[in-house]
Coordinates of C-alpha atoms in Angstrom, one line a residue:
X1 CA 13.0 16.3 -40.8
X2 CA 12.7 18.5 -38.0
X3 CA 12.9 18.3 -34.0
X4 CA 9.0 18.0 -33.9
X5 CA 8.3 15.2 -36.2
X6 CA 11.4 13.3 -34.6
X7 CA 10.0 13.4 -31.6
X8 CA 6.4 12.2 -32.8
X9 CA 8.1 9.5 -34.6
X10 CA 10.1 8.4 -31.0
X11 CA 6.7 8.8 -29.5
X12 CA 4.8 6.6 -31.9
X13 CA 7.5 3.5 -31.7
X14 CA 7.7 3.7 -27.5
X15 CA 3.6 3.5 -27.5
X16 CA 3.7 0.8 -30.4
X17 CA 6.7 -0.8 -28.5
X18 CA 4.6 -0.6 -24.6
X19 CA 1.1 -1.3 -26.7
X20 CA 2.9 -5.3 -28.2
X21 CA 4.4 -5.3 -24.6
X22 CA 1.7 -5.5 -22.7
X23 CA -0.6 -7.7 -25.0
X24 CA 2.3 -10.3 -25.1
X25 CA 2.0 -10.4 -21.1
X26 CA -1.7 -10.7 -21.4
X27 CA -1.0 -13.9 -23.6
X28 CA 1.5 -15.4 -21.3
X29 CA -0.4 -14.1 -18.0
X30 CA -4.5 -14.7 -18.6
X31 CA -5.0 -15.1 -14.8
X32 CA -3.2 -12.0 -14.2
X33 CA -4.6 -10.5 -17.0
X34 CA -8.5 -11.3 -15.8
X35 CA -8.0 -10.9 -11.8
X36 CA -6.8 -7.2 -13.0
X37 CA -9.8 -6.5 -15.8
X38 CA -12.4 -8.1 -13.3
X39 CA -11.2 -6.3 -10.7
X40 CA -11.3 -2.6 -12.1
X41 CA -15.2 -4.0 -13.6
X42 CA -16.2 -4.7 -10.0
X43 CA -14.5 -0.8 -9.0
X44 CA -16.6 0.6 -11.6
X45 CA -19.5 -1.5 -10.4
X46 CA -18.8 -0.1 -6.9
X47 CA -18.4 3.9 -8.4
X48 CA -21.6 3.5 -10.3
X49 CA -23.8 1.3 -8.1
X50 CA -22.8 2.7 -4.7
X51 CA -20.6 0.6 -1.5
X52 CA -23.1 -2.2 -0.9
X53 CA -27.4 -2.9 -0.5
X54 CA -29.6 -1.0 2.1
X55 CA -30.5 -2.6 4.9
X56 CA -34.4 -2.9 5.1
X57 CA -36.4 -1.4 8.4
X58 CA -36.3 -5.0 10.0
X59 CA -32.6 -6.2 9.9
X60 CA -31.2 -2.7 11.0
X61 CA -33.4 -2.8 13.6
X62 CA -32.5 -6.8 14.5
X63 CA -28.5 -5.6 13.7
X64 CA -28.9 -2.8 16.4
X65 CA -30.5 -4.9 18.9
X66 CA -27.8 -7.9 18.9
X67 CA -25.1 -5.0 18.6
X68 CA -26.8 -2.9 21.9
X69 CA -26.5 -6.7 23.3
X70 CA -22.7 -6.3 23.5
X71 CA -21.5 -5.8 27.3
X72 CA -18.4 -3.2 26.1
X73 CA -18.4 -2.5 29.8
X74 CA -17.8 -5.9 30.9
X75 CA -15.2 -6.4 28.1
X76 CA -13.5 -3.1 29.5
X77 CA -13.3 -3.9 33.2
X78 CA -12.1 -7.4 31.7
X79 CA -9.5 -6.2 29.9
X80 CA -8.2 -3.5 33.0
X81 CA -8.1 -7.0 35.6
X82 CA -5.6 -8.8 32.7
X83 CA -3.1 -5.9 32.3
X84 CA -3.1 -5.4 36.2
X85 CA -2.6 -8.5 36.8
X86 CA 0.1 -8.8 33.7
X87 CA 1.9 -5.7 35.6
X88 CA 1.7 -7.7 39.1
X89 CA 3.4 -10.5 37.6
X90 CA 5.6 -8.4 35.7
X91 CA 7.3 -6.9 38.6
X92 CA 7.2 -10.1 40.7
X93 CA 9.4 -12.3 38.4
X94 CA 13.0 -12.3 38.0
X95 CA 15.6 -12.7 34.9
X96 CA 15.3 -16.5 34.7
X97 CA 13.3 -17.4 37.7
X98 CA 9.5 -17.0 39.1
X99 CA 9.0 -17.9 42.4
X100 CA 6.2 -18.6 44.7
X101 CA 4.9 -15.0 44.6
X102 CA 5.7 -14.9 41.0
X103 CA 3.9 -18.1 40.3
X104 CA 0.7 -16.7 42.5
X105 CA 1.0 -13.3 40.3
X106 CA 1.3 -15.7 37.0
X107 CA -2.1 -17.8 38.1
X108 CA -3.7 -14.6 38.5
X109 CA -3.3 -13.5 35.8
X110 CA -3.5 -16.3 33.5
X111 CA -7.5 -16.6 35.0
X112 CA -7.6 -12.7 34.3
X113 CA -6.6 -13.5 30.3
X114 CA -9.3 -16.7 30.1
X115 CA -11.7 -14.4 31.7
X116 CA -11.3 -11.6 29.3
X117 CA -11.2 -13.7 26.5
X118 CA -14.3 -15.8 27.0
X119 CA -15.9 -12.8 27.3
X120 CA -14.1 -11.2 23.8
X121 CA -15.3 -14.4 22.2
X122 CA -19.1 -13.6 23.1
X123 CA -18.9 -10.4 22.3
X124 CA -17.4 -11.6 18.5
X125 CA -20.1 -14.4 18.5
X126 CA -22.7 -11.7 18.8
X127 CA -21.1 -9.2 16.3
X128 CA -21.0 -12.2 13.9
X129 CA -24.4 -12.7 14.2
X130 CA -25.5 -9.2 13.8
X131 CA -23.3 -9.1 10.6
X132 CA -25.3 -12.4 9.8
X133 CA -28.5 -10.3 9.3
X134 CA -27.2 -7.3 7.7
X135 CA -25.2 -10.0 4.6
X136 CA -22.3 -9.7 3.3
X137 CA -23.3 -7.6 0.1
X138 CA -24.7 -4.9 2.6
X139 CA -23.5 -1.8 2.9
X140 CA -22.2 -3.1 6.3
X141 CA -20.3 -5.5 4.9
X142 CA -18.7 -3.9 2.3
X143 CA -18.1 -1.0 3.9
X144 CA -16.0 -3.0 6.6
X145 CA -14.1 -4.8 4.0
X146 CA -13.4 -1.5 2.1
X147 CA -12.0 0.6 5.4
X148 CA -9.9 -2.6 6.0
X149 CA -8.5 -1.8 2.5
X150 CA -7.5 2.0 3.0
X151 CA -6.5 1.4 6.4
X152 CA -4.0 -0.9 4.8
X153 CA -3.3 0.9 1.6
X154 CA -2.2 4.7 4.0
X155 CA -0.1 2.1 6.1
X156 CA 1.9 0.9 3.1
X157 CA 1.7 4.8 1.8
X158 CA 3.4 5.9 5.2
X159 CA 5.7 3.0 5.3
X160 CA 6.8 4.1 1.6
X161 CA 7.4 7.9 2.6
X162 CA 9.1 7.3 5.6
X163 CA 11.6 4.8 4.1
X164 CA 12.1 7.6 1.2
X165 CA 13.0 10.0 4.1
X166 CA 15.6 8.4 5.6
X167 CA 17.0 7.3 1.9
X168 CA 16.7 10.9 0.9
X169 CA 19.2 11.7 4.0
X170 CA 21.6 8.9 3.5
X171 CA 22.1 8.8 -0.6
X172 CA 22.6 12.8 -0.2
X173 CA 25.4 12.0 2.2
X174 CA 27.0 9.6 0.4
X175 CA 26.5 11.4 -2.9
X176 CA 28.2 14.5 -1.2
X177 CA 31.4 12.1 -0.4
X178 CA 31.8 11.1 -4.0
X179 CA 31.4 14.3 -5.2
X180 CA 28.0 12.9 -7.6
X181 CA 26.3 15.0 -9.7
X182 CA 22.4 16.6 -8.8
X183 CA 20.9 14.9 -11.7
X184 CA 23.0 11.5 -10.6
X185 CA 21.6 11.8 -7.1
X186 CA 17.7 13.0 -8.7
X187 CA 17.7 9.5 -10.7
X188 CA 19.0 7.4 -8.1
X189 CA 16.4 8.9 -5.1
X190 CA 13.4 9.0 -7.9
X191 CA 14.3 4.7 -8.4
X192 CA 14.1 4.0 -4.8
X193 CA 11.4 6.1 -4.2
X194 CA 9.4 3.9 -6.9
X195 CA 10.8 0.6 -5.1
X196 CA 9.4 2.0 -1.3
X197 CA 6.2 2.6 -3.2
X198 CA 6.2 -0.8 -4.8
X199 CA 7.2 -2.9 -1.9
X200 CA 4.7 -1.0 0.4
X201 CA 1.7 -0.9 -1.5
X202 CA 1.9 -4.4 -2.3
X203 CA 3.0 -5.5 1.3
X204 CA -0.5 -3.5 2.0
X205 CA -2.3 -5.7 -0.9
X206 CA -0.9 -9.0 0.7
X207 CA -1.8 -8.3 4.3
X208 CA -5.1 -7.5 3.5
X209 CA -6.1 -10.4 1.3
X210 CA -4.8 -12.6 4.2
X211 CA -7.1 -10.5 6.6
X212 CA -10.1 -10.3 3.9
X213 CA -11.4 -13.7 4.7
X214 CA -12.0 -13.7 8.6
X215 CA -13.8 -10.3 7.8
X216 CA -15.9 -13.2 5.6
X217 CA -16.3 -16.1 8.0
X218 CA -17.7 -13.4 10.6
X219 CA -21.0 -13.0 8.0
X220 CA -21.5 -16.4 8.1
X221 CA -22.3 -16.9 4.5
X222 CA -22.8 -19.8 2.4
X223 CA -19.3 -21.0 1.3
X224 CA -20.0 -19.9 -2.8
X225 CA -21.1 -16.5 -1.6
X226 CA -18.0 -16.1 1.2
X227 CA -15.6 -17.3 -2.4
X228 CA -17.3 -15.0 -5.2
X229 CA -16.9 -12.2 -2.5
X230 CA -13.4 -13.2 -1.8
X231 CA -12.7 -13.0 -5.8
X232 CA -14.0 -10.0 -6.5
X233 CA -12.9 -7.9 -3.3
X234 CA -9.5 -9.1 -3.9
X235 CA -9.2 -8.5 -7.5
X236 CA -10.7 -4.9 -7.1
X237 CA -8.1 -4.8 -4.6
X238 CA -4.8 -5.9 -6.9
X239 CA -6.3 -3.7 -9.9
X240 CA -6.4 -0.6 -7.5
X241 CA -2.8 -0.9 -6.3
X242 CA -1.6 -2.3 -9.7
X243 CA -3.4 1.4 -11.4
X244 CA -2.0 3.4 -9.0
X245 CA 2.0 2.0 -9.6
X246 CA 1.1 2.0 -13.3
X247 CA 0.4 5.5 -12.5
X248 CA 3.0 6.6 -10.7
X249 CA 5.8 4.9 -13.0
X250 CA 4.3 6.6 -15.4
X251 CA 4.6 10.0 -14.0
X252 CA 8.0 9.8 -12.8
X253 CA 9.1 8.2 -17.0
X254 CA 7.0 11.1 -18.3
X255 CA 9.4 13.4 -15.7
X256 CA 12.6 12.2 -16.8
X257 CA 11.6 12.2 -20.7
X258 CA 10.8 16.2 -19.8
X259 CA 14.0 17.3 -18.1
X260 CA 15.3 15.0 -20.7
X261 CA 14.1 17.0 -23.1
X262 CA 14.6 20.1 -21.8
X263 CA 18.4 19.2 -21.4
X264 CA 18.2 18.8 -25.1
X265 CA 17.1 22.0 -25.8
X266 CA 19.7 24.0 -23.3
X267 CA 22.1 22.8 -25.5
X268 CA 21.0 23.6 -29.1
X269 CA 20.6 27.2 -27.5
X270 CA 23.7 26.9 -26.2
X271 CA 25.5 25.9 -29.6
X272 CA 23.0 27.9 -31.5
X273 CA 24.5 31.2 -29.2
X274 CA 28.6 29.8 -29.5
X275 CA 28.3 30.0 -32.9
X276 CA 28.8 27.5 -36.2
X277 CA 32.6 27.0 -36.2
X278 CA 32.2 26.9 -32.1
X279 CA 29.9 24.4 -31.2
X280 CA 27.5 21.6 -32.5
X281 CA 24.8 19.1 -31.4
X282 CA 25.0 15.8 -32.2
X283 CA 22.7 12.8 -30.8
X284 CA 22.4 15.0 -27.5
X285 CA 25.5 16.2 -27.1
X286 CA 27.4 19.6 -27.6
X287 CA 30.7 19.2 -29.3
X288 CA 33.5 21.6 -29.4
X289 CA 35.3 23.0 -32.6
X290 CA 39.0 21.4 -32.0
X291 CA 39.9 23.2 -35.0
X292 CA 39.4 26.9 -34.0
X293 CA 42.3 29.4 -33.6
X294 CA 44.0 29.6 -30.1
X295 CA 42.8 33.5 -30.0
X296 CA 39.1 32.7 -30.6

């Protein structure tokens, strides 16, 4: 049997061996299992179909007019008086202590805050009914509900390359003090590259279902249309990120079965070149003729 139909064999028991793994966990784990083949139906859905229903001539031109309605201005100015007045008080108070000038500065400003958030709260009662009479399965909607997504998913993306940065610096220093190998210190930074990945993405995935449903309430749907739309934008959601780690383990196992692989062959070159009575591969390994004369 040769190197070639070896490996095909290998090849042919790990995908057997990942195909029984993963339809046992779709016995044990049906919820799972559905949230994640619902989810990439409703991605497709969302490829094919487009992000979302056209608004018609009369609600993009009712949504504009309760948008326009918005006093930004007021909001603005509102905002400027609170974080004056925050700065007054700021500099007025002590350590452990405010007193009657603080507490003047604090009275201040705690009418500046109610003043600026009455007026943030009509501003959100507005935009709530504008996204009212666009619906929730508009393009409005879903487009909100999507940006909310990436803007999450980059954060966790960031967070994950950042973390590898700094883990990149310290594992090479401490690799350098105990004298570790390149392809010790290659594993070890690919692994924890794969856990930043993992634990940001899916910090991204929770923070953004717990966000997903105010985006809901401010549409003011019926409550079976606000749940189905829950559902589905959070499964698409958990089948995204759940692809894209499948992905990338799978990418960094296909890496290491390469240089694997290549290692393998360096050495049956190398034995192949020293020689029969100097060298020979066995299960990966180059061993050594003990045998030989001391003059060879």
């Amino acid at each position: 049997m040769n190197n070639n139909q070896a490996d095909s064999i290998v090849v042919s028991n790990v995908s057997s061996a990942i195909v029984t793994a993963a339809k046992g966990f779709a016995k044990r784990h049906k919820v799972i299992t559905f949230s994640y083949v619902y989810g990439m139906s409703i991605l497709c859905a969302i490829v094919l179909i487009g992000s979302g229903t056209k608004l018609t001539f009369d609600q993009q031109r009712q949504y504009n007019q309760i948008m326009n309605s918005i006093d930004l201005q007021a909001e603005y100015t509102a905002a400027s008086k609170y974080h004056t007045s925050y700065a007054n008080y700021y500099q007025s108070k002590g350590w452990f202590s405010c007193d009657a000038h603080c507490q003047h500065y604090k009275s201040i400003m705690d009418r500046r805050k109610s003043e600026w958030e009455e007026i943030k709260a009509e501003g959100n009662a507005r935009m709530s009914d504008a996204k009212s009479v666009a619906g929730l399965f508009s393009e409005v909607g879903v487009t909100e509900v999507k940006d909310s997504f990436w803007d999450y998913f980059n954060s966790g993306k960031q967070f994950a390359k950042r973390q590898s940065w700094w883990d990149a610096l310290f594992m090479g220093m401490r690799s350098m003090s105990r004298d570790e190998s390149f392809i010790e210190y290659g594993l070890k930074m690919l692994m924890q590259v794969l856990i930043n990945f993992s634990m940001g993405l899916i910090m991204a995935l929770v923070i953004f279902i717990f966000g997903l449903w105010g985006i809901i309430s401010s549409y003011q749907a019926n409550p079976l249309t606000a749940l189905f739309f829950f559902v589905s934008a959070a499964s698409a959601a958990f089948a995204f990120v759940s692809t894209y780690l499948f992905a990338i383990y799978g990418a960094a196992a296909g890496g290491v079965v390469a240089v694997v692989k290549m290692a393998e062959s360096n050495m049956r070159i190398e034995a192949a070149r020293g020689g029969g009575g100097g060298a020979r591969v066995r299960n990966g390994y180059v061993e050594r003729n003990r045998n030989r004369p001391h003059y060879q």
